[in-house]
Short mmCIF file of C-alpha atoms in Angstrom, two decimals:
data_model
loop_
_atom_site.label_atom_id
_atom_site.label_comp_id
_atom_site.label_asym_id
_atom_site.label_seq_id
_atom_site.Cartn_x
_atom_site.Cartn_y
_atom_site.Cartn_z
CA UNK A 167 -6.31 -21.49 -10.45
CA UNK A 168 -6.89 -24.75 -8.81
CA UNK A 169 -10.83 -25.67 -9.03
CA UNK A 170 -12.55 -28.96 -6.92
CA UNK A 171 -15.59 -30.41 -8.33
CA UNK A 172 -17.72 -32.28 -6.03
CA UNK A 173 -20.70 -33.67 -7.81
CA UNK A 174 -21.33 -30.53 -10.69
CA UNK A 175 -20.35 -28.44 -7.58
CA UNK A 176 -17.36 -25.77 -8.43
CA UNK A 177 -15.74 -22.68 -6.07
CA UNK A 178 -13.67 -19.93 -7.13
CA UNK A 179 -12.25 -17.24 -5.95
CA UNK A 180 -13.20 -13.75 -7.68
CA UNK A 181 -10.76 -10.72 -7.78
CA UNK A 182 -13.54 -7.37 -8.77
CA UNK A 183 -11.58 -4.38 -9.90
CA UNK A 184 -9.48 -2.37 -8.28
CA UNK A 185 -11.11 0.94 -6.81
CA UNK A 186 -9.09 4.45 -6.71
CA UNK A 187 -7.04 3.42 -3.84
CA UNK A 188 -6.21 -0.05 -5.63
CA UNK A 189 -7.46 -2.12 -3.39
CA UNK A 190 -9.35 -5.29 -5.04
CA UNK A 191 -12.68 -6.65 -3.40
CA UNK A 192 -12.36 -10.49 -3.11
CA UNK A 193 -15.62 -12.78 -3.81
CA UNK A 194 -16.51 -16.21 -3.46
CA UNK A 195 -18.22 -17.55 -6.94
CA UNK A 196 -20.36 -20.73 -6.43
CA UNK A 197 -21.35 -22.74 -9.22
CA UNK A 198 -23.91 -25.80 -9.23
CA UNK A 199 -25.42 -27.64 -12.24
CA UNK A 200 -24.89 -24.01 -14.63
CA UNK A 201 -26.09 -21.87 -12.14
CA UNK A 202 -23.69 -19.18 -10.71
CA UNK A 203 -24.11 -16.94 -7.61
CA UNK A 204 -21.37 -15.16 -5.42
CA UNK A 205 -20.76 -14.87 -2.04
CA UNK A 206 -18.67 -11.47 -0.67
CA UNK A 207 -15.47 -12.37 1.27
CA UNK A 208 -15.76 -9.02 3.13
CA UNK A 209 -11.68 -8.63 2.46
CA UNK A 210 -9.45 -6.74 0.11
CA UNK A 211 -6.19 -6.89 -1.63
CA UNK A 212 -4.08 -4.68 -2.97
CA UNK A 213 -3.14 -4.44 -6.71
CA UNK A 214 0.17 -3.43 -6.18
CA UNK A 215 1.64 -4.15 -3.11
CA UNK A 216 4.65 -1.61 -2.10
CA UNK A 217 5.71 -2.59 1.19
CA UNK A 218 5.99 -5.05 3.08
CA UNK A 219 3.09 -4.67 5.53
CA UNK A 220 0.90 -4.74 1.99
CA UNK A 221 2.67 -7.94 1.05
CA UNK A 222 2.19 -9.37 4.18
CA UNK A 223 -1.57 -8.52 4.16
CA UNK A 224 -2.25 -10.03 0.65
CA UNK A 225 -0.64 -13.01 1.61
CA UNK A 226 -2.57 -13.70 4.68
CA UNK A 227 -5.72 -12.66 2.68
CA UNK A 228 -5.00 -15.36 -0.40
CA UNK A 229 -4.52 -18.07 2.48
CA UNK A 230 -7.86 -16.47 4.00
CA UNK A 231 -9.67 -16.44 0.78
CA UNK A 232 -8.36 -20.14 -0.27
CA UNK A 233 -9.10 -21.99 3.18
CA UNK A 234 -12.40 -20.28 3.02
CA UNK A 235 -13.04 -21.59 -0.73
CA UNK A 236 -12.47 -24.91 0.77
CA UNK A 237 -14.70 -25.09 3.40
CA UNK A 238 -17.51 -23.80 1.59
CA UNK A 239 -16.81 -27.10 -0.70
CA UNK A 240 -16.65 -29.35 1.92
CA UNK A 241 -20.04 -27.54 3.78
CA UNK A 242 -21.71 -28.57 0.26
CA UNK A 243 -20.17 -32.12 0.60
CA UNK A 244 -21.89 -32.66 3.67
CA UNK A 245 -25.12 -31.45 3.10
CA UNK A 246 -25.12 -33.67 0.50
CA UNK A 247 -24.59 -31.43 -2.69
CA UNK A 248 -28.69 -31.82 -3.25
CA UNK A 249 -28.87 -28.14 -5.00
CA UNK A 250 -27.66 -25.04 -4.49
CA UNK A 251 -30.72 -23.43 -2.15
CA UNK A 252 -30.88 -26.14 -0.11
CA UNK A 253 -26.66 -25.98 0.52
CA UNK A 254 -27.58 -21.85 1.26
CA UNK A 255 -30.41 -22.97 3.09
CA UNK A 256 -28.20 -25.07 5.85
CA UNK A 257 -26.20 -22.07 6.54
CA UNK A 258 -26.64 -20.14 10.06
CA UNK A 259 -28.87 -17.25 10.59
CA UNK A 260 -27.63 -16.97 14.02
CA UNK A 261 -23.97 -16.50 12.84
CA UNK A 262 -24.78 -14.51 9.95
CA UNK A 263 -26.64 -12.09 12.12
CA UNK A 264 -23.79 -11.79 14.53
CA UNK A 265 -21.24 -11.57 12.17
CA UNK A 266 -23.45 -8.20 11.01
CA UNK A 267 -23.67 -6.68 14.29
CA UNK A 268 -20.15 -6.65 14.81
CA UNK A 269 -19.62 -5.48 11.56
CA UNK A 270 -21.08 -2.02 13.64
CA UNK A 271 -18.62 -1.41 15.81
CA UNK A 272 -17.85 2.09 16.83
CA UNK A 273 -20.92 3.31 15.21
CA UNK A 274 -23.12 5.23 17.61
CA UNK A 275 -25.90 4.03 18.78
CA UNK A 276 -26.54 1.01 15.83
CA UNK A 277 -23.69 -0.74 16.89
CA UNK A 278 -25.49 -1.46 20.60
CA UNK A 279 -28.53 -1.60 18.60
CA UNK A 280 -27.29 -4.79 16.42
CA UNK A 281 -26.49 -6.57 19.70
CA UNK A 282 -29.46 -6.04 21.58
CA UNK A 283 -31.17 -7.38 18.71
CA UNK A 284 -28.68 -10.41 18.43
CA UNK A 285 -29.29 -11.44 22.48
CA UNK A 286 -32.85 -10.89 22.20
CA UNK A 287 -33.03 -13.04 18.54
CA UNK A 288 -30.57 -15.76 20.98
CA UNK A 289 -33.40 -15.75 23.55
CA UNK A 290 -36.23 -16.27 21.27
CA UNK A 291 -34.11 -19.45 19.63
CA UNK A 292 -33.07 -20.26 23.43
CA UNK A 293 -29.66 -20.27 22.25
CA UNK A 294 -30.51 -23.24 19.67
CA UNK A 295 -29.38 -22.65 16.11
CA UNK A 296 -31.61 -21.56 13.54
CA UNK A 297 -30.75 -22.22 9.85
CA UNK A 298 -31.89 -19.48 7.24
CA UNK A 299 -34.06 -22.66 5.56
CA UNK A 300 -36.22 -21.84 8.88
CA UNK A 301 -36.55 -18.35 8.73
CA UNK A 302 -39.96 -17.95 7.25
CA UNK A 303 -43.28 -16.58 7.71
CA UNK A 304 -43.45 -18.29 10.92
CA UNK A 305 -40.18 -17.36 12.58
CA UNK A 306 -40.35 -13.91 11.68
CA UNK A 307 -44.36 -13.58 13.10
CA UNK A 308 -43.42 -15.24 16.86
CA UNK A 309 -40.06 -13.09 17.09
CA UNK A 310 -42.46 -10.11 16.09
CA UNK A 311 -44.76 -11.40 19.04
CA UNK A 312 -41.80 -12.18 21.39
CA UNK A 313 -40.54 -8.68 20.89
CA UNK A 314 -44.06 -7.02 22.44
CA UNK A 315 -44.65 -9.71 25.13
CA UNK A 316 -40.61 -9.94 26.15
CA UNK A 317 -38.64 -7.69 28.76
CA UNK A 318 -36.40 -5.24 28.52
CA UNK A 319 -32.65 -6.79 29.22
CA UNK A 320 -31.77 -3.35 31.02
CA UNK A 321 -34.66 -3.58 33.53
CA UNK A 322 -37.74 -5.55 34.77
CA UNK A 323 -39.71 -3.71 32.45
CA UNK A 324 -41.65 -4.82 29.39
CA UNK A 325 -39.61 -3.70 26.53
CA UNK A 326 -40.40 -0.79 24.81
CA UNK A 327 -42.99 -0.05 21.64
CA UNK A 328 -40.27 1.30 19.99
CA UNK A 329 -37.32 -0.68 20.63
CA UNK A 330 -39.50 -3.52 19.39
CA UNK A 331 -39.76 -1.32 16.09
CA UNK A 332 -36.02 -1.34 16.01
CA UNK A 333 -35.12 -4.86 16.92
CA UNK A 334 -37.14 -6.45 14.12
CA UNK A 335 -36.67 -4.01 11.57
CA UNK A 336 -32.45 -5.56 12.39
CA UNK A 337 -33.58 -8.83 11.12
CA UNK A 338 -35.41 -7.77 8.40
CA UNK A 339 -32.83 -6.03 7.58
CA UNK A 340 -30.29 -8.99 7.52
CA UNK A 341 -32.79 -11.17 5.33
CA UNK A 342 -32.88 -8.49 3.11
CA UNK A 343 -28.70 -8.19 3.02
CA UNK A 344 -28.93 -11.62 2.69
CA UNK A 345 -31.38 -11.92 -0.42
CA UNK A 346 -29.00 -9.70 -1.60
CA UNK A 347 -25.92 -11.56 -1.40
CA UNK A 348 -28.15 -14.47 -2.76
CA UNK A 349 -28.08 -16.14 0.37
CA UNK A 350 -31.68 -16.52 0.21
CA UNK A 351 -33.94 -16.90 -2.84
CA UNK A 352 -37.52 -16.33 -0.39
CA UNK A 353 -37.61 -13.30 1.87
CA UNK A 354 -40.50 -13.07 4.42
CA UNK A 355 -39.80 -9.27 5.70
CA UNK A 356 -41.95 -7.72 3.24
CA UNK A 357 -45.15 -9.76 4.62
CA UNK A 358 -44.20 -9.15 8.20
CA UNK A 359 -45.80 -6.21 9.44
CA UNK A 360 -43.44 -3.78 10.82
CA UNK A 361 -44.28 -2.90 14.31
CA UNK A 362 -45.31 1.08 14.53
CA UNK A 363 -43.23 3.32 16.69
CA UNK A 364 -44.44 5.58 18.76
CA UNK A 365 -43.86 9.45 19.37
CA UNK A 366 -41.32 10.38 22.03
CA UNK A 367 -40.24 12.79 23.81
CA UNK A 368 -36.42 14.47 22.71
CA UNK A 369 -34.43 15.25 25.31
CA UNK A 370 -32.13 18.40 25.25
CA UNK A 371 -30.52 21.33 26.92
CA UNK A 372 -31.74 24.80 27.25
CA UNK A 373 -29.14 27.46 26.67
CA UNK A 374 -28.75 28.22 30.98
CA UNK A 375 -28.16 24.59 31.20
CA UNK A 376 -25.68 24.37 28.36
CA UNK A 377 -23.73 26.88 30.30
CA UNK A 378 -24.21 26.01 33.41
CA UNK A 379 -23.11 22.00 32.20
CA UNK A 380 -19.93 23.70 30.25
CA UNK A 381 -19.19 24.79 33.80
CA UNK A 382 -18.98 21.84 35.76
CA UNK A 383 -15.96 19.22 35.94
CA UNK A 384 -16.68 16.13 34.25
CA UNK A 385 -14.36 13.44 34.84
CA UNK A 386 -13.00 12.86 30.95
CA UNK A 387 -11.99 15.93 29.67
CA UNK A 388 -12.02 14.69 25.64
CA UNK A 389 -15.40 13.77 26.19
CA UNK A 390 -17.08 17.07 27.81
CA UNK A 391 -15.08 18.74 24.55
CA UNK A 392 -16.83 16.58 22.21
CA UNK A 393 -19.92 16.85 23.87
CA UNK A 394 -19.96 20.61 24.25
CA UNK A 395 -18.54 20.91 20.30
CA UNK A 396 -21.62 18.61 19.37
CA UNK A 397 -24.02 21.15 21.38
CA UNK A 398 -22.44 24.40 18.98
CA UNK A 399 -22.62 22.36 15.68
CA UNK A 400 -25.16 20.00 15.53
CA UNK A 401 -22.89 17.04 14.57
CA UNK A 402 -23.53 13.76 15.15
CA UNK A 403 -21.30 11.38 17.48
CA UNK A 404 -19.88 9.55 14.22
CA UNK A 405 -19.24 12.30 12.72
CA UNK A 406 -17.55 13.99 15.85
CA UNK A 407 -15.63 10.75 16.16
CA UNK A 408 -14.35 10.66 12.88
CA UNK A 409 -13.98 14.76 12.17
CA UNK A 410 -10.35 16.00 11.12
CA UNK A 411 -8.37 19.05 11.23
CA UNK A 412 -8.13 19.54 7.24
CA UNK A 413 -12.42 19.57 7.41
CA UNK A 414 -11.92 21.88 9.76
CA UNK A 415 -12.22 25.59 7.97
CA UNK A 416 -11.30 28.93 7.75
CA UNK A 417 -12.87 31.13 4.63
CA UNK A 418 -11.86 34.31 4.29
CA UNK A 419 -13.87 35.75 1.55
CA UNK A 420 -16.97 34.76 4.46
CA UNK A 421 -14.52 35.74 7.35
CA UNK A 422 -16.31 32.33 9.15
CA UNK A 423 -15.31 29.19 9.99
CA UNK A 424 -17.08 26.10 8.38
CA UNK A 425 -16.76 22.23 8.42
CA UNK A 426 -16.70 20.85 4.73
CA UNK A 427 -17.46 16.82 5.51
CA UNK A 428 -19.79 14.03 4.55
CA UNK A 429 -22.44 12.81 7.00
CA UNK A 430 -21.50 8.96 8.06
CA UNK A 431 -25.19 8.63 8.03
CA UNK A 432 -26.26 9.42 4.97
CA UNK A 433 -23.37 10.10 3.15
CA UNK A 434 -24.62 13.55 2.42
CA UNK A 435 -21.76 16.16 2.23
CA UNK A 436 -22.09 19.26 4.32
CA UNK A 437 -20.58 22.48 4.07
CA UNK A 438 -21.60 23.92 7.26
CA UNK A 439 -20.96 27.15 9.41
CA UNK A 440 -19.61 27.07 13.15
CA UNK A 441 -19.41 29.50 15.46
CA UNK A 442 -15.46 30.93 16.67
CA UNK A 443 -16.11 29.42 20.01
CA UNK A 444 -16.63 25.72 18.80
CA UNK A 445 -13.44 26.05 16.96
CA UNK A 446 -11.45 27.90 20.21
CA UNK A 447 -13.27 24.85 22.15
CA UNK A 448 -11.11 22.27 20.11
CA UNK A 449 -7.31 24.10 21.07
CA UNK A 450 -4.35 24.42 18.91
CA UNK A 451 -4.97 22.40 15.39
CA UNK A 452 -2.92 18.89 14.77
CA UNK A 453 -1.87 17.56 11.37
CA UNK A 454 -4.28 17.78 8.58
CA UNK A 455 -5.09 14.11 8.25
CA UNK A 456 -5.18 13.26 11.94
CA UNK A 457 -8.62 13.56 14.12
CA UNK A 458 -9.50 16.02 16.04
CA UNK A 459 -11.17 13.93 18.97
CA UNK A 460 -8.30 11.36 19.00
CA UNK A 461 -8.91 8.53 21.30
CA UNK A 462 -12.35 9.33 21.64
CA UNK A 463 -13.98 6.21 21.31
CA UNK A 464 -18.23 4.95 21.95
CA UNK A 465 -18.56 2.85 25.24
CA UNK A 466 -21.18 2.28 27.98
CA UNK A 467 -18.39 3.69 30.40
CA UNK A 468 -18.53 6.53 28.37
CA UNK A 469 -22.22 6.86 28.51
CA UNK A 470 -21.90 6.60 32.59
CA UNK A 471 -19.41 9.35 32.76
CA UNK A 472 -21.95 11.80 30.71
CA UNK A 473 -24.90 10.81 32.81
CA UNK A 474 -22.49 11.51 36.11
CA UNK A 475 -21.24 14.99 34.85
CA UNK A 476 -25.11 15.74 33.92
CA UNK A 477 -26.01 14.85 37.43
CA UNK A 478 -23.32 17.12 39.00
CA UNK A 479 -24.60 20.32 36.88
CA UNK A 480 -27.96 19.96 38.47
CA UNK A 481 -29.99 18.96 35.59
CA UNK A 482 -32.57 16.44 36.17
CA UNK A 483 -32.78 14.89 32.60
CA UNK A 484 -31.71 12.01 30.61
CA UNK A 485 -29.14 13.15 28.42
CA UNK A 486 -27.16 10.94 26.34
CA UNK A 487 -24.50 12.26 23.50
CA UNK A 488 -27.23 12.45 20.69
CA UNK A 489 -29.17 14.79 23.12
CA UNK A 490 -26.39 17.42 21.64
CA UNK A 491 -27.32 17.79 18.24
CA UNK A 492 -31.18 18.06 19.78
CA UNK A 493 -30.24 21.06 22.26
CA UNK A 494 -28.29 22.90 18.66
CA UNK A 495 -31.64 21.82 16.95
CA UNK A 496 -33.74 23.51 19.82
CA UNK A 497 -31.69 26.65 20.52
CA UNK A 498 -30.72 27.32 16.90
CA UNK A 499 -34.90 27.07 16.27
CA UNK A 500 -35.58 29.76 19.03
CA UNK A 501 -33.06 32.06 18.05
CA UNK A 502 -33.54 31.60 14.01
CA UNK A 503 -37.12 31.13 13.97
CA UNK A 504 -36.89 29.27 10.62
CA UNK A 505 -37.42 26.00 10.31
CA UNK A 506 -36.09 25.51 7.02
CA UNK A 507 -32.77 26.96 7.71
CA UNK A 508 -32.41 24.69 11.13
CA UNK A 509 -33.10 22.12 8.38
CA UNK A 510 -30.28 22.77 6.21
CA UNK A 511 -27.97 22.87 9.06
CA UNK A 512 -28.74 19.62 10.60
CA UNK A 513 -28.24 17.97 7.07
CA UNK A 514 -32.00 16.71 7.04
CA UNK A 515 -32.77 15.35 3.77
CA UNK A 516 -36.83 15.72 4.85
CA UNK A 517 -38.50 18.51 6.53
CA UNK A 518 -40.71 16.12 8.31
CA UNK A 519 -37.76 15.47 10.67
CA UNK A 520 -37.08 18.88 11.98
CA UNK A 521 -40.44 19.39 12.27
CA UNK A 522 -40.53 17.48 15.52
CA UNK A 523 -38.36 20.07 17.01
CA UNK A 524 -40.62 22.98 16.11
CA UNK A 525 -43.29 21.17 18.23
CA UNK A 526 -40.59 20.85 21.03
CA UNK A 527 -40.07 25.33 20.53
CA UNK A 528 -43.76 25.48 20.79
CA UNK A 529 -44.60 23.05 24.00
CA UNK A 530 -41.59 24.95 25.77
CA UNK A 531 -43.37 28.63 24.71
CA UNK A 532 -46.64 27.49 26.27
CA UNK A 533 -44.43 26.27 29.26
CA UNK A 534 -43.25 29.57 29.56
CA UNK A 535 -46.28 31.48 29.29
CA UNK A 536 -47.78 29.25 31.99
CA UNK A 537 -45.48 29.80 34.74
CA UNK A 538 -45.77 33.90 33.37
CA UNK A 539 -46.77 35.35 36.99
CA UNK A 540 -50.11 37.41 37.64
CA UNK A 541 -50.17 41.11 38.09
#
């Protein structure tokens, strides 16, 4: 393997080994004056190529892998080769963050998330750089203060308590990915104090508005589907997205149908029951491996079509896809009564969480016994 040295400064390229599927994680490993650290290429090979697509890849991944080993070399030239932190140091935050948020893509809700955070962190920089050697105490308090004095890019309105939360627990985050990856040897996040969220109010269907929404058109078919298969189950959007046939489940020793898959969340596996009419909602069954939602796919367009087909049912409420697995959370609560079973279903790992909806079962009884007329 050919190795530069520029002033004690040395680059290879690391092969880990292969996983299951023999694919081999490729690694950048740095090393200055005897000390070593590694930087993730964030690409694969595979050990034993058998066609020629798999060639082709590994080919364009060496030449990836090699031009990338290169420039980190010449980055260290430049800056001067004085040590290895101050080389990390130099590197952008800015480009590191955004190379993170689009790492999210197609994942609901975190991927917007990431880039919300990554305009607001390009406002509070006013589009200047900003090196991780300047991402310190300092920075992280005035983004913290930016965040509850800024607006909201959506409206004229201040931005919200707890997208605040969310937005700077993102950049914490990516220091902390990046202490990881050795990027950074100081890590400010853990003296920053976290801003604290605030209770909110779930949105979610009641059963005559489920039916009475299953009724009306809605412009993209796939997505009332999905939407209305969410409502009977409980899943999530990634893992409606991303839901085959073969987890799809017929026991006959139960005589019920049942979805054996792993959260995308938190990688929890789940071997949960359905009702017949979520699985006659999805049609005749497709090959084993293929999805059942194909083409469905998360977009603001998307989003407008749901809030549209809301807005034709009648319902004056601000539903978005997650508001699904809150209406099964709600309904499945009223008609089960027990709390620790709604638990179980949803996947929760703590009972804290469903909790919330118990308080939403109880405000909506004292609703009801409100508008209860006078004899």
């Amino acid at each position: 393997m050919l190795n530069i040295i520029i002033k004690h400064m040395s680059v290879h390229i690391r092969r880990a080994k292969p996983t299951k599927k023999g694919r081999v994680r490729m690694s950048l490993e740095l090393n200055y004056n005897g000390k070593t650290w590694f930087e993730p290429l964030n690409v694969f090979e595979y050990e034993n190529p058998k066609t020629p697509e798999e060639r082709e890849h590994n080919k364009s991944k060496k030449i990836y892998a090699e031009k990338t080993r290169v420039l980190k070399i010449s980055e260290f030239e430049n800056e001067g080769g004085s040590s290895p932190v101050n080389y990390r140091g130099q590197q952008s935050f800015i480009t590191y963050f955004k190379k993170l948020a689009n790492e999210k893509y197609e994942v609901e809700g975190n991927y917007a998330t990431w880039q919300a955070t990554y305009q607001h962190l390009l406002n509070f920089v006013d589009g200047q750089d900003t090196k991780f050697k300047d991402c310190n105490d300092d920075f992280l308090n005035r983004f913290r203060t930016y965040l509850l004095k800024t607006k909201s890019r959506k409206s004229d309105t201040d931005l919200s308590i707890n997208s605040a939360n969310v937005y700077l627990s993102k950049v914490k985050a990516a220091l902390n990915r990046a202490q990881v990856e050795r990027i950074v040897t100081d890590n400010p996040s853990s003296r920053i104090k976290n801003i604290t969220r605030e209770e909110t109010e779930r949105e979610f269907l009641s059963h005559d508005e489920l039916v009475r929404l299953k009724g009306t058109h809605c412009d993209y078919t796939l997505l009332k589907k999905a939407f209305i298969f969410s409502c009977l189950t409980g899943l999530r959007w990634s893992d409606v997205a991303k839901l085959k046939w073969k987890e799809v489940i017929f026991t006959k020793q139960d005589d019920k149908w049942k979805i054996h898959y792993t959260q995308k969340k938190t990688k929890k596996k789940q071997y949960h029951p359905i009702k017949k009419q979520a699985v006659e909602l999805l049609g005749e069954f497709g090959e084993a491996d293929e999805v059942v939602f194909k083409g469905l796919h998360y977009s603001a367009n998307n989003n407008r079509i749901l809030i549209k087909w809301v807005k034709a049912a009648e319902i004056n409420k601000h539903i978005t896809f997650h508001c699904a697995r809150h209406t099964y959370a709600v309904i499945s609560l009223i008609a089960t009564k027990n709390l620790f079973l709604v638990s179980d279903l949803l996947g929760h790992s703590d009972i804290k969480t469903t909790q919330i909806y118990a308080k939403i079962v109880n405000e909506t009884k004292d609703i009801g016994v409100d508008l209860f007329p006078d004899i």
